[in-house]
Short mmCIF file of C-alpha atoms in Angstrom, two decimals:
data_model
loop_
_atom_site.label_atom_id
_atom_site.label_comp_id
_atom_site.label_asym_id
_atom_site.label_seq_id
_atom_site.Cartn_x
_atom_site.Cartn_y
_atom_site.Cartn_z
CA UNK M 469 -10.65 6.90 13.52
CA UNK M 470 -10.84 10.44 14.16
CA UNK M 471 -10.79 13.76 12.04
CA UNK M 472 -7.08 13.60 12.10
CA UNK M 473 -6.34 10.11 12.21
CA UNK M 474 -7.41 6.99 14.65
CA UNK M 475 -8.45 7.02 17.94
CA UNK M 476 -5.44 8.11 20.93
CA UNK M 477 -5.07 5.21 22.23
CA UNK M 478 -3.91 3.87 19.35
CA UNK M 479 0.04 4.57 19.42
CA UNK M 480 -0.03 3.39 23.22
CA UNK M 481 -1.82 -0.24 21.69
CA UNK M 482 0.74 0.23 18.97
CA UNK M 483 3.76 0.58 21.55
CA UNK M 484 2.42 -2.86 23.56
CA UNK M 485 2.65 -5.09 20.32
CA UNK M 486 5.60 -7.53 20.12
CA UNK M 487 5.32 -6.83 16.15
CA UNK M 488 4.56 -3.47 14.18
CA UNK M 489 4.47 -2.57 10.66
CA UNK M 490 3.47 0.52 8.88
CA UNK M 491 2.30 0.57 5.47
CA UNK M 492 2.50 3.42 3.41
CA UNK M 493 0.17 4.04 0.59
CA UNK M 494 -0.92 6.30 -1.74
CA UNK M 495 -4.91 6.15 -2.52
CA UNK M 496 -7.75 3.84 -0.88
CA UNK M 497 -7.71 0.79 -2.87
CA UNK M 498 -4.13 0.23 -2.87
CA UNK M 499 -3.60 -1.52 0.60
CA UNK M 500 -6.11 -4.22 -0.10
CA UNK M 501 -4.67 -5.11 -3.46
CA UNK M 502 -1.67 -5.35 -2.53
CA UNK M 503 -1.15 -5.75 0.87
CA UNK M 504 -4.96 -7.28 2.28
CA UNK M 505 -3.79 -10.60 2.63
CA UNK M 506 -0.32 -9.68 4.98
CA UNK M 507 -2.80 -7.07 7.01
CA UNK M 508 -5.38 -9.59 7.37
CA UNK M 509 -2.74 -12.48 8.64
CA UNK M 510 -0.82 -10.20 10.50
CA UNK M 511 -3.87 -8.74 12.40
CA UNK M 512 -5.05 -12.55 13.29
CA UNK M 513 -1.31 -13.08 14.32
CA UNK M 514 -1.25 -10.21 16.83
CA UNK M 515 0.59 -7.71 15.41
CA UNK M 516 0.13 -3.77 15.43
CA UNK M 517 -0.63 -2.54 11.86
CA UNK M 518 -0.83 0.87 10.57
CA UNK M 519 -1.89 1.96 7.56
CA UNK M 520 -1.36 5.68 6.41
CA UNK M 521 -2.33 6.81 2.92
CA UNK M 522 -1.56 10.29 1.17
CA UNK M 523 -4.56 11.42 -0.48
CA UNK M 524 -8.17 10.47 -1.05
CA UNK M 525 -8.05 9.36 -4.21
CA UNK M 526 -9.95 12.12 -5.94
CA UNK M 527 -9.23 11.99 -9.35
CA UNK M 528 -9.80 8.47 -9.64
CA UNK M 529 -12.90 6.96 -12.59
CA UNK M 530 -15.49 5.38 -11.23
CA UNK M 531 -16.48 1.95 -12.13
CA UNK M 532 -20.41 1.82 -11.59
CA UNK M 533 -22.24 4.33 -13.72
CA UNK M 534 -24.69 5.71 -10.90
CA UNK M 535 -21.94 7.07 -9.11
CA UNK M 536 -20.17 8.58 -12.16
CA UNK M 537 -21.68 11.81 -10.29
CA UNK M 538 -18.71 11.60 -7.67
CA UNK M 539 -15.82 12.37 -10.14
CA UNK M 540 -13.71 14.79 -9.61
CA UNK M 541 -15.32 16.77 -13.45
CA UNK M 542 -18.88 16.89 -11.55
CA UNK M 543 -19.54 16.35 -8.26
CA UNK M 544 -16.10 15.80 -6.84
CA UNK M 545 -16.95 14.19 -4.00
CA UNK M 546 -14.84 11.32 -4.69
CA UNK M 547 -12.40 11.41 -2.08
CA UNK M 548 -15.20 11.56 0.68
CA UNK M 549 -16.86 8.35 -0.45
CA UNK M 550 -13.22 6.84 -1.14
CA UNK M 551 -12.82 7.32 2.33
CA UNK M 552 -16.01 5.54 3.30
CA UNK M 553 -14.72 3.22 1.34
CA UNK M 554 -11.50 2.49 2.96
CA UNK M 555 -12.96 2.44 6.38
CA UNK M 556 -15.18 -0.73 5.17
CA UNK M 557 -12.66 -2.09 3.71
CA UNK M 558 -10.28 -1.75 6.77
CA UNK M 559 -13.17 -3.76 8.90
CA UNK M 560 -13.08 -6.68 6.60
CA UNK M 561 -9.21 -7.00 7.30
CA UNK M 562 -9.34 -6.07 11.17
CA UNK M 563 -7.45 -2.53 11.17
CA UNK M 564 -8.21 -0.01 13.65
CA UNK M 565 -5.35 2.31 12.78
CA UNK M 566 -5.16 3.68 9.34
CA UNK M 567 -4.76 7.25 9.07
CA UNK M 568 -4.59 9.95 6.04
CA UNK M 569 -1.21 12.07 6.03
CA UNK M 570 -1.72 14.66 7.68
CA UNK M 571 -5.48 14.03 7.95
CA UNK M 572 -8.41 13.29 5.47
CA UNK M 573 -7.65 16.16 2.48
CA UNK M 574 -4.55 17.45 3.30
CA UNK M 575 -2.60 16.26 0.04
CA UNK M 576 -5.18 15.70 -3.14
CA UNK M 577 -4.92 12.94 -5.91
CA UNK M 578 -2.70 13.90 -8.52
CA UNK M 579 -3.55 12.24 -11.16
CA UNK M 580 -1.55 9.47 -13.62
CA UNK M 581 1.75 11.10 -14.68
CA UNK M 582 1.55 13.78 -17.22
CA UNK M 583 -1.85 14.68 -16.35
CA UNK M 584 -2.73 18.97 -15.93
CA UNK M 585 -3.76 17.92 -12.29
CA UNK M 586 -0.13 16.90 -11.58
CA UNK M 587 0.52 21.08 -11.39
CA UNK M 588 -2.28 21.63 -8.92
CA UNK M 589 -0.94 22.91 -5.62
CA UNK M 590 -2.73 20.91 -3.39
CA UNK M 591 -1.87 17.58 -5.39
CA UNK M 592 0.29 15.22 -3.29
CA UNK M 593 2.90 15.88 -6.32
CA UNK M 594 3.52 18.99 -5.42
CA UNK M 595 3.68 18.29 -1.81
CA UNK M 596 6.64 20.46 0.12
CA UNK M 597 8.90 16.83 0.79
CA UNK M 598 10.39 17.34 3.98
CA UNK M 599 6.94 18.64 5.34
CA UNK M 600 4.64 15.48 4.35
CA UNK M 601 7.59 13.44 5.29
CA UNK M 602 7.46 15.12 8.98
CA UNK M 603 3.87 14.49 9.13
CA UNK M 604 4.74 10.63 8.64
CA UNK M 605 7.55 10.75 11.15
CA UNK M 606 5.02 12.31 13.72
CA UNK M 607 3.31 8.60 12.84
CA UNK M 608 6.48 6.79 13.28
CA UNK M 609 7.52 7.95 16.65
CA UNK M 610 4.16 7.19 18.04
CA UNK M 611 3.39 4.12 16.64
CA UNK M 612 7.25 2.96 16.27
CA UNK M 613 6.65 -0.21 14.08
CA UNK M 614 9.28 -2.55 13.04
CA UNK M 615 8.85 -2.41 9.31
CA UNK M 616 8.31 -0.30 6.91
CA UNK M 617 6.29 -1.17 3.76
CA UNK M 618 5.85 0.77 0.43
CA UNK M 619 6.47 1.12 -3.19
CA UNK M 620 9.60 1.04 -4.58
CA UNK M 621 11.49 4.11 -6.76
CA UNK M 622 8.70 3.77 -9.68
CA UNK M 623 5.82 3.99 -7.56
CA UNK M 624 5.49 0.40 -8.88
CA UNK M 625 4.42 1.63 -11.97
CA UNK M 626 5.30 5.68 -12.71
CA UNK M 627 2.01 7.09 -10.73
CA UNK M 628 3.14 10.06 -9.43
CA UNK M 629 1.77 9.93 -6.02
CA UNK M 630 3.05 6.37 -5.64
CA UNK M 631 6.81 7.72 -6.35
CA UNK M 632 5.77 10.55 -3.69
CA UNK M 633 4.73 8.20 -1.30
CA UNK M 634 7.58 6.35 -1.59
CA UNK M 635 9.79 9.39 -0.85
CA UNK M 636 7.83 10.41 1.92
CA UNK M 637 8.48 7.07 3.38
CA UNK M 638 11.72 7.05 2.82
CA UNK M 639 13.31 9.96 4.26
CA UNK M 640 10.68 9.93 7.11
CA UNK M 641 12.46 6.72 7.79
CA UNK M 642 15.53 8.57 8.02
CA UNK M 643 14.43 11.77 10.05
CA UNK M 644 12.26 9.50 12.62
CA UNK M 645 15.30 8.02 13.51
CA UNK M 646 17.57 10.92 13.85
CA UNK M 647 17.63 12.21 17.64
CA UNK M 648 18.39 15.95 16.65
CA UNK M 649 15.71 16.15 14.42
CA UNK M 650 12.35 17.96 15.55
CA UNK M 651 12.56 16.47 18.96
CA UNK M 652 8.89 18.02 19.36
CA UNK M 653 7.63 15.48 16.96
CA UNK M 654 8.39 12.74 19.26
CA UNK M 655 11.14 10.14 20.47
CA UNK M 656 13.48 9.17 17.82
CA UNK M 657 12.63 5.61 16.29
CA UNK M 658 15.06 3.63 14.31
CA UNK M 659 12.95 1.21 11.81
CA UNK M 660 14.32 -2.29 11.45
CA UNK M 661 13.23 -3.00 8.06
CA UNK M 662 11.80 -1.37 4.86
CA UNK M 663 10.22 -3.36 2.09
CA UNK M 664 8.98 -2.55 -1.23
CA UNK M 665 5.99 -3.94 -2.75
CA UNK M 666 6.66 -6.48 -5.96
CA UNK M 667 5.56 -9.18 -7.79
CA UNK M 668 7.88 -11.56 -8.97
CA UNK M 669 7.22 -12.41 -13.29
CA UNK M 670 6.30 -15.66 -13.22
CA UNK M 671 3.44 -15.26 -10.62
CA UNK M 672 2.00 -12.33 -12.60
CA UNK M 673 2.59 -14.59 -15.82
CA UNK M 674 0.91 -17.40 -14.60
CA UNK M 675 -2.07 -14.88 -12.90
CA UNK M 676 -2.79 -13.43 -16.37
CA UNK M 677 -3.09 -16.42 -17.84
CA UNK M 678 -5.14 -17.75 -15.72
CA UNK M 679 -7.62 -14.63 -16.88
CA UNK M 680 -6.83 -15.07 -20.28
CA UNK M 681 -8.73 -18.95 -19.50
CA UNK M 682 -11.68 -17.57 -17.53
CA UNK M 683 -11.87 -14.61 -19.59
CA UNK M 684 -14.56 -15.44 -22.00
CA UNK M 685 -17.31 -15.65 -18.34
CA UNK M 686 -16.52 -12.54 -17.08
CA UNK M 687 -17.57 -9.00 -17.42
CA UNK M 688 -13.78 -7.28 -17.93
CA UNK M 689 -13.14 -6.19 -22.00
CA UNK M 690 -9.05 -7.47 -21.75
CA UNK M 691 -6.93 -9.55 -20.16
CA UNK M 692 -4.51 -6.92 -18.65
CA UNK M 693 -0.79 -6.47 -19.83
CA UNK M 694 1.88 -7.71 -17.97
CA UNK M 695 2.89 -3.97 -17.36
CA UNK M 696 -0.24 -3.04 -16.28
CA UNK M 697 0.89 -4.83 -12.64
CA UNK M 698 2.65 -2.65 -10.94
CA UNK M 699 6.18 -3.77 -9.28
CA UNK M 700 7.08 -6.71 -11.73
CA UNK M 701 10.47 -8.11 -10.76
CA UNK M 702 12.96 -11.19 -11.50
CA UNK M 703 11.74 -14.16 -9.30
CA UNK M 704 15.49 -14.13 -7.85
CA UNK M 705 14.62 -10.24 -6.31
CA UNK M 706 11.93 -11.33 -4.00
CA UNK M 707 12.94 -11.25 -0.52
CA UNK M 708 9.32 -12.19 1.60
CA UNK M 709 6.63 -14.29 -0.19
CA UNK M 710 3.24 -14.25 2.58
CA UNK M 711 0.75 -16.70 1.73
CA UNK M 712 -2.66 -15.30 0.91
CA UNK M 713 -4.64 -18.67 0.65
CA UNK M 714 -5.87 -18.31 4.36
CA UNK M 715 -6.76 -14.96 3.83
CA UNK M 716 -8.17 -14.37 0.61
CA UNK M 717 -11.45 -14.23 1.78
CA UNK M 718 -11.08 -10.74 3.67
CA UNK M 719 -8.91 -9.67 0.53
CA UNK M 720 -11.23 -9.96 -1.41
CA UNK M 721 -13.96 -8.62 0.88
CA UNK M 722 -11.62 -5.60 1.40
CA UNK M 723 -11.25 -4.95 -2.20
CA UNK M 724 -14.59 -5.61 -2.88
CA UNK M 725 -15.35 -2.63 -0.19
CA UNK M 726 -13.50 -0.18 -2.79
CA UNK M 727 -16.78 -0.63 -5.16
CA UNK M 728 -15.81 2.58 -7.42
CA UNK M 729 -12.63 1.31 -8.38
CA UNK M 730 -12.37 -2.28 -8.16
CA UNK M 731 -14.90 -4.89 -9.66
CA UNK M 732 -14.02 -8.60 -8.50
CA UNK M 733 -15.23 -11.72 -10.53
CA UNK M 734 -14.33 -15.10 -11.20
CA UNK M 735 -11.32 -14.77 -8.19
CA UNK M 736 -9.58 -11.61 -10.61
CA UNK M 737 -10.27 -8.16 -10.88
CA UNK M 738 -10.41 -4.73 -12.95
CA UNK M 739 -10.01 -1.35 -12.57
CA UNK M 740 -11.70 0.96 -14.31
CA UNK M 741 -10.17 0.08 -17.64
CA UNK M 742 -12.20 -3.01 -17.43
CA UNK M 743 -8.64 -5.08 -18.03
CA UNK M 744 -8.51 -8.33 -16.00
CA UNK M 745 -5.83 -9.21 -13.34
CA UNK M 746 -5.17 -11.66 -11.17
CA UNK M 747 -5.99 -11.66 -7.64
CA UNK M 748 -2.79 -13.58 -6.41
CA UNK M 749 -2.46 -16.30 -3.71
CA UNK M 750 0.82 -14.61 -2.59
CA UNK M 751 2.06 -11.55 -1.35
CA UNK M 752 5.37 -10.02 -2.60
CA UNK M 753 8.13 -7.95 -1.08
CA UNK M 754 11.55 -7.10 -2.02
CA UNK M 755 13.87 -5.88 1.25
CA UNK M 756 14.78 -2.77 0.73
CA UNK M 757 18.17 -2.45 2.46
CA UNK M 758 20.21 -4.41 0.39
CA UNK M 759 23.43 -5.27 3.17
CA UNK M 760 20.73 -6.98 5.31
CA UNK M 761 19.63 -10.65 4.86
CA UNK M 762 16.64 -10.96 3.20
CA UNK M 763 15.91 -14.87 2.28
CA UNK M 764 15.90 -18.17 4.14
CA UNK M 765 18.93 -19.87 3.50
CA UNK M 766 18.67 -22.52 0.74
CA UNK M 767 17.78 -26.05 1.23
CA UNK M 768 20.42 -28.77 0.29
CA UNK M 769 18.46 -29.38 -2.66
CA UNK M 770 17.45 -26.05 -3.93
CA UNK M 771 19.45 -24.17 -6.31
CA UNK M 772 18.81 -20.65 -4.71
CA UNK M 773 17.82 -19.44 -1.75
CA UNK M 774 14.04 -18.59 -1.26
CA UNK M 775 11.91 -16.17 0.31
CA UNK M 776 11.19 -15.91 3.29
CA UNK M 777 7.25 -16.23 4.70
CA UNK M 778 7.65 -13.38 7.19
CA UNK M 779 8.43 -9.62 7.06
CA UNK M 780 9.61 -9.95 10.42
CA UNK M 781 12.27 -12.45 10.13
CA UNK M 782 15.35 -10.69 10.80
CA UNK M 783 13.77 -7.18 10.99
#
């Protein structure tokens, strides 16, 4: 990875993969929970994955108290260890291309929603739209995956540079594939497939649960709210279910990697709230285009139809 982004080569490695997915995120931390188990297997699998995120995270808390220096009220050197931080963690799941939009510091952390950081010019918040979204079409037209991954309308759960990075995503999406638009940028690219990140209820229901059980050996103060999980859905709404269990291990490595903001124990996690969550054994998406198929047909004896294991089927 460069200044700017990873190293050249890396859209022509992108263009010789059979598969390709981008992943859009907001802050370091956010790929490996939710997505470290589909980069992981997809990596073993062959496929080209890319992995941009917005900002550097630099109004995040930090978890272990000799680095409380880093926050963005002292120090604020956050981001720059965040980003440290995200490189390790992209080792432990095999990627070689994950980029910052626009490169490292060009968008800042905003904040939760509500916060006085959210007005801050250089917050991701307050990002000029079609701009950061040309930045990520740059990406697209290079790397030209199949699918697109991100958060839904919320954010997954109202941060505001989740909802931004969905937008970005979104109508970069659009604009990639349109020929007449900023030809400069590169050759237009039509993306198959766009999925939003989710969880379906009874998984998360079951996770907490389960940390509700264990609770009483590890170091977290709560067992986390079932709103505290960002993209909670009905069962029924999950298009693409990708089985962790082989690849928890560099999940949980990755995660592990973001030490300020994630502490692992007992197979769950906190943030820096200290509330437990799960660390689930799948991996949930909900297709975003709603006219295309997006679940294996049902078996003779199944009520419904189910989702599918693969983000590419169909794409």
């Amino acid at each position: 990875m460069t200044a700017d982004g990873p190293a050249a080569d890396n859209g022509t490695a992108a263009a010789s993969a059979d598969r390709r997915i981008l992943f859009v995120h907001a802050h370091p931390d956010d790929e490996s929970i939710g997505n470290g188990a589909t980069m992981a297997r997809l990596i073993a699998e062959g496929a080209h994955v890319t992995l941009v995120t917005c900002t550097m995270g630099e109004e995040g808390e930090v978890i272990p108290a000799d680095l409380n220096h880093l926050t963005a009220t002292r120090d604020d050197t956050l981001g720059t260890h965040r980003a440290a931080e995200l490189a390790a963690a992209m080792r432990e799941l095999g990627v070689r291309d994950h980029r910052f939009l626009g490169g490292p510091g060009r968008y800042r952390d905003s904040g939760m929603m509500g916060a006085p950081t959210n007005t801050d010019p250089r917050c991701f918040w307050q990002a000029d739209l079609p701009e950061a979204a040309d930045l990520l079409v740059r990406v697209v037209r290079e790397t030209r995956p199949h699918v697109l991954v991100t958060y839904d309308t919320r954010g997954g759960y109202g941060h505001p540079d989740h909802i931004q990075a969905h937008r970005v995503a979104v109508l970069a999406r659009t604009r990639a594939a349109d020929p007449d638009h900023r030809p400069e940028l590169g050759e237009p690219w039509h993306i198959g497939a766009a999925y939003w990140n989710c969880v379906p209820r009874s998984a998360a229901e079951a996770g907490l649960e389960s940390v509700r059980e264990d609770l009483p050996g590890l170091p977290f103060t709560a067992v986390a709210a079932l709103g505290e999980i960002p993209g909670v859905v009905a069962d029924d709404l999950v298009s693409v279910t990708v089985d962790a269990g082989p690849y928890l291990h560099p999940k949980r490595a990755a995660m592990r990697a973001h030490a300020t903001q994630i502490l692992l124990a007992g197979g769950h996690f906190a943030l820096s709230n200290g509330h437990g969550q799960p660390v689930l054994d799948g991996e949930h998406y909900l297709r975003a285009d709603p006219q295309a198929p997006s679940r294996t047909p049902a078996r003779s004896d199944s009520p419904s139809p189910s989702p599918s294991p693969d983000l590419f089927w169909k794409a």
